PDB file of C-alpha atoms in Angstrom:
ATOM      1  CA  MET X 170     105.386  46.637  36.845  1.00 65.00           C
ATOM      2  CA  ASN X 171     108.305  44.943  35.213  1.00 84.00           C
ATOM      3  CA  MET X 172     106.850  43.536  32.012  1.00 88.00           C
ATOM      4  CA  ILE X 173     110.123  41.900  30.998  1.00 92.00           C
ATOM      5  CA  THR X 174     110.018  39.746  34.146  1.00 91.00           C
ATOM      6  CA  ILE X 175     106.373  38.837  33.631  1.00 90.00           C
ATOM      7  CA  VAL X 176     106.902  37.995  29.960  1.00 92.00           C
ATOM      8  CA  GLY X 177     110.033  36.004  30.833  1.00 92.00           C
ATOM      9  CA  ILE X 178     108.181  33.949  33.438  1.00 91.00           C
ATOM     10  CA  ALA X 179     105.288  33.380  31.039  1.00 91.00           C
ATOM     11  CA  VAL X 180     107.484  32.306  28.124  1.00 93.00           C
ATOM     12  CA  LEU X 181     109.640  30.011  30.246  1.00 92.00           C
ATOM     13  CA  ALA X 182     106.607  28.436  31.905  1.00 92.00           C
ATOM     14  CA  ALA X 183     104.912  27.916  28.538  1.00 91.00           C
ATOM     15  CA  ALA X 184     108.054  26.378  27.034  1.00 92.00           C
ATOM     16  CA  PHE X 185     108.596  24.022  29.966  1.00 91.00           C
ATOM     17  CA  SER X 186     104.911  23.158  29.980  1.00 89.00           C
ATOM     18  CA  VAL X 187     105.041  22.174  26.298  1.00 89.00           C
ATOM     19  CA  ILE X 188     108.113  20.045  26.973  1.00 92.00           C
ATOM     20  CA  LEU X 189     106.590  18.364  30.039  1.00 91.00           C
ATOM     21  CA  LYS X 190     103.084  17.823  28.689  1.00 88.00           C
ATOM     22  CA  PRO X 191     103.674  14.652  26.611  1.00 91.00           C
ATOM     23  CA  LYS X 192     105.391  12.691  29.400  1.00 92.00           C
ATOM     24  CA  ASN X 193     104.163  14.342  32.625  1.00 89.00           C
ATOM     25  CA  PRO X 194     100.949  16.268  32.037  1.00 87.00           C
ATOM     26  CA  GLU X 195     100.354  16.675  35.786  1.00 89.00           C
ATOM     27  CA  TYR X 196     103.666  18.525  36.168  1.00 91.00           C
ATOM     28  CA  ALA X 197     102.833  20.696  33.173  1.00 88.00           C
ATOM     29  CA  LEU X 198      99.516  21.616  34.793  1.00 85.00           C
ATOM     30  CA  ALA X 199     101.186  22.340  38.127  1.00 90.00           C
ATOM     31  CA  LEU X 200     103.799  24.502  36.425  1.00 91.00           C
ATOM     32  CA  SER X 201     101.078  26.399  34.596  1.00 87.00           C
ATOM     33  CA  LEU X 202      99.110  27.012  37.782  1.00 86.00           C
ATOM     34  CA  VAL X 203     102.146  28.093  39.800  1.00 92.00           C
ATOM     35  CA  SER X 204     103.374  30.461  37.102  1.00 92.00           C
ATOM     36  CA  GLY X 205      99.859  31.883  36.710  1.00 87.00           C
ATOM     37  CA  VAL X 206      99.578  32.556  40.451  1.00 89.00           C
ATOM     38  CA  LEU X 207     103.063  34.104  40.505  1.00 92.00           C
ATOM     39  CA  ILE X 208     102.261  36.415  37.591  1.00 91.00           C
ATOM     40  CA  LEU X 209      98.904  37.347  39.109  1.00 87.00           C
ATOM     41  CA  GLY X 210     100.625  38.210  42.386  1.00 90.00           C
ATOM     42  CA  MET X 211     103.099  40.416  40.559  1.00 92.00           C
ATOM     43  CA  ILE X 212     100.269  42.171  38.710  1.00 89.00           C
ATOM     44  CA  LEU X 213      98.286  42.796  41.893  1.00 86.00           C
ATOM     45  CA  ALA X 214     101.334  44.130  43.699  1.00 89.00           C
ATOM     46  CA  ALA X 215     102.105  46.480  40.820  1.00 89.00           C
ATOM     47  CA  ALA X 216      98.465  47.596  40.529  1.00 87.00           C
ATOM     48  CA  GLN X 217      98.152  48.677  44.170  1.00 87.00           C
ATOM     49  CA  PRO X 218      99.281  52.275  43.468  1.00 89.00           C
ATOM     50  CA  LEU X 219      96.734  52.417  40.650  1.00 86.00           C
ATOM     51  CA  PHE X 220      93.930  51.390  42.999  1.00 80.00           C
ATOM     52  CA  ASP X 221      95.091  53.899  45.604  1.00 85.00           C
ATOM     53  CA  ARG X 222      95.120  56.693  43.018  1.00 88.00           C
ATOM     54  CA  MET X 223      91.685  55.732  41.727  1.00 81.00           C
ATOM     55  CA  ARG X 224      90.333  55.761  45.269  1.00 78.00           C
ATOM     56  CA  SER X 225      91.780  59.212  45.940  1.00 83.00           C
ATOM     57  CA  LEU X 226      90.340  60.557  42.675  1.00 82.00           C
ATOM     58  CA  LEU X 227      86.926  59.134  43.465  1.00 76.00           C
ATOM     59  CA  ASP X 228      87.070  60.528  47.009  1.00 77.00           C
ATOM     60  CA  ALA X 229      87.985  63.954  45.652  1.00 81.00           C
ATOM     61  CA  SER X 230      85.065  63.853  43.217  1.00 77.00           C
ATOM     62  CA  GLY X 231      82.564  63.480  46.045  1.00 74.00           C
ATOM     63  CA  THR X 232      81.217  60.170  44.771  1.00 71.00           C
ATOM     64  CA  LYS X 233      79.303  58.118  47.330  1.00 76.00           C
ATOM     65  CA  ALA X 234      81.370  55.372  48.958  1.00 75.00           C
ATOM     66  CA  ALA X 235      78.725  52.774  48.118  1.00 79.00           C
ATOM     67  CA  TYR X 236      79.132  53.502  44.409  1.00 80.00           C
ATOM     68  CA  VAL X 237      82.894  53.135  44.634  1.00 79.00           C
ATOM     69  CA  GLN X 238      82.539  49.827  46.476  1.00 84.00           C
ATOM     70  CA  ILE X 239      80.215  48.529  43.785  1.00 87.00           C
ATOM     71  CA  LEU X 240      82.685  49.615  41.110  1.00 85.00           C
ATOM     72  CA  PHE X 241      85.629  47.851  42.728  1.00 84.00           C
ATOM     73  CA  LYS X 242      83.640  44.713  43.566  1.00 90.00           C
ATOM     74  CA  SER X 243      82.408  44.498  39.985  1.00 92.00           C
ATOM     75  CA  LEU X 244      85.902  45.012  38.640  1.00 89.00           C
ATOM     76  CA  GLY X 245      87.259  42.306  40.941  1.00 89.00           C
ATOM     77  CA  LEU X 246      84.506  39.906  39.906  1.00 93.00           C
ATOM     78  CA  CYS X 247      85.289  40.529  36.250  1.00 93.00           C
ATOM     79  CA  PHE X 248      88.971  39.757  36.768  1.00 89.00           C
ATOM     80  CA  ILE X 249      88.288  36.634  38.834  1.00 91.00           C
ATOM     81  CA  THR X 250      85.741  35.392  36.316  1.00 94.00           C
ATOM     82  CA  GLN X 251      88.112  35.968  33.397  1.00 92.00           C
ATOM     83  CA  ILE X 252      90.944  34.115  35.144  1.00 88.00           C
ATOM     84  CA  ALA X 253      88.672  31.179  35.985  1.00 90.00           C
ATOM     85  CA  CYS X 254      87.307  31.043  32.426  1.00 92.00           C
ATOM     86  CA  ASP X 255      90.790  31.136  30.933  1.00 89.00           C
ATOM     87  CA  ALA X 256      91.891  28.317  33.255  1.00 85.00           C
ATOM     88  CA  CYS X 257      88.871  26.223  32.258  1.00 88.00           C
ATOM     89  CA  ARG X 258      89.522  26.832  28.565  1.00 90.00           C
ATOM     90  CA  ASP X 259      93.202  25.935  29.006  1.00 83.00           C
ATOM     91  CA  LEU X 260      92.066  22.619  30.462  1.00 81.00           C
ATOM     92  CA  GLY X 261      89.714  22.060  27.527  1.00 85.00           C
ATOM     93  CA  GLU X 262      86.524  22.667  29.522  1.00 91.00           C
ATOM     94  CA  THR X 263      84.801  25.274  27.369  1.00 92.00           C
ATOM     95  CA  ALA X 264      81.318  24.340  28.599  1.00 94.00           C
ATOM     96  CA  ILE X 265      82.333  25.015  32.201  1.00 94.00           C
ATOM     97  CA  ALA X 266      84.031  28.261  31.144  1.00 93.00           C
ATOM     98  CA  THR X 267      80.813  29.448  29.512  1.00 95.00           C
ATOM     99  CA  LYS X 268      78.843  28.714  32.660  1.00 96.00           C
ATOM    100  CA  VAL X 269      81.393  30.540  34.803  1.00 95.00           C
ATOM    101  CA  GLU X 270      81.084  33.563  32.475  1.00 96.00           C
ATOM    102  CA  THR X 271      77.319  33.523  32.891  1.00 96.00           C
ATOM    103  CA  ALA X 272      77.662  33.246  36.665  1.00 96.00           C
ATOM    104  CA  GLY X 273      80.095  36.183  36.667  1.00 95.00           C
ATOM    105  CA  LYS X 274      77.712  38.354  34.669  1.00 95.00           C
ATOM    106  CA  ILE X 275      74.838  37.568  36.994  1.00 96.00           C
ATOM    107  CA  ALA X 276      77.044  38.253  40.035  1.00 95.00           C
ATOM    108  CA  VAL X 277      77.938  41.696  38.632  1.00 94.00           C
ATOM    109  CA  LEU X 278      74.245  42.423  38.080  1.00 93.00           C
ATOM    110  CA  ILE X 279      73.428  41.371  41.634  1.00 94.00           C
ATOM    111  CA  ILE X 280      76.182  43.564  43.058  1.00 93.00           C
ATOM    112  CA  SER X 281      75.008  46.464  40.879  1.00 91.00           C
ATOM    113  CA  LEU X 282      71.368  46.126  41.943  1.00 91.00           C
ATOM    114  CA  PRO X 283      71.569  49.040  44.420  1.00 87.00           C
ATOM    115  CA  LEU X 284      72.655  51.278  41.538  1.00 86.00           C
ATOM    116  CA  PHE X 285      69.676  50.189  39.471  1.00 85.00           C
ATOM    117  CA  GLU X 286      67.440  51.066  42.425  1.00 85.00           C
ATOM    118  CA  GLU X 287      68.985  54.549  42.594  1.00 83.00           C
ATOM    119  CA  ILE X 288      68.545  55.376  38.899  1.00 83.00           C
ATOM    120  CA  PRO X 289      64.790  56.131  39.102  1.00 85.00           C
ATOM    121  CA  LYS X 290      65.336  58.260  42.222  1.00 82.00           C
ATOM    122  CA  ILE X 291      68.067  60.290  40.533  1.00 80.00           C
ATOM    123  CA  ALA X 292      66.014  60.649  37.355  1.00 82.00           C
ATOM    124  CA  GLY X 293      63.038  61.835  39.425  1.00 83.00           C
ATOM    125  CA  GLN X 294      65.215  64.447  41.149  1.00 82.00           C
ATOM    126  CA  LEU X 295      66.530  65.666  37.811  1.00 83.00           C
ATOM    127  CA  ILE X 296      63.056  66.184  36.357  1.00 85.00           C
ATOM    128  CA  GLY X 297      61.769  67.756  39.560  1.00 78.00           C
ATOM    129  CA  ARG X 298      59.518  65.095  41.024  1.00 65.00           C
TER     130      ARG X 298
END
């Protein structure tokens, strides 16, 4: 990942956004959204080898595929929730951001429910039941 490019895009977008905001706030918002999507795309493209390596390490460890899916889904939900909350806060909508955070936490719990169902079974196997 080329951090200099990402930082350059972010700084330029922020500077132009500050300049545009007083006279054309809609263009400032559009610029912010476009630069955010561009940076996110660059991050996801650069993170692909990381995800591939994590998957190979988890496969080598013998971890169940369902557990790995839950891990990646939860991680994805956390990232999506954080991005949405940051966007809401940038627009001055802190109440909406708080509700999105709560929804994200509940979504992670719902996705993780199969793990919570497995915990008593694993504990019972460990103590010999």
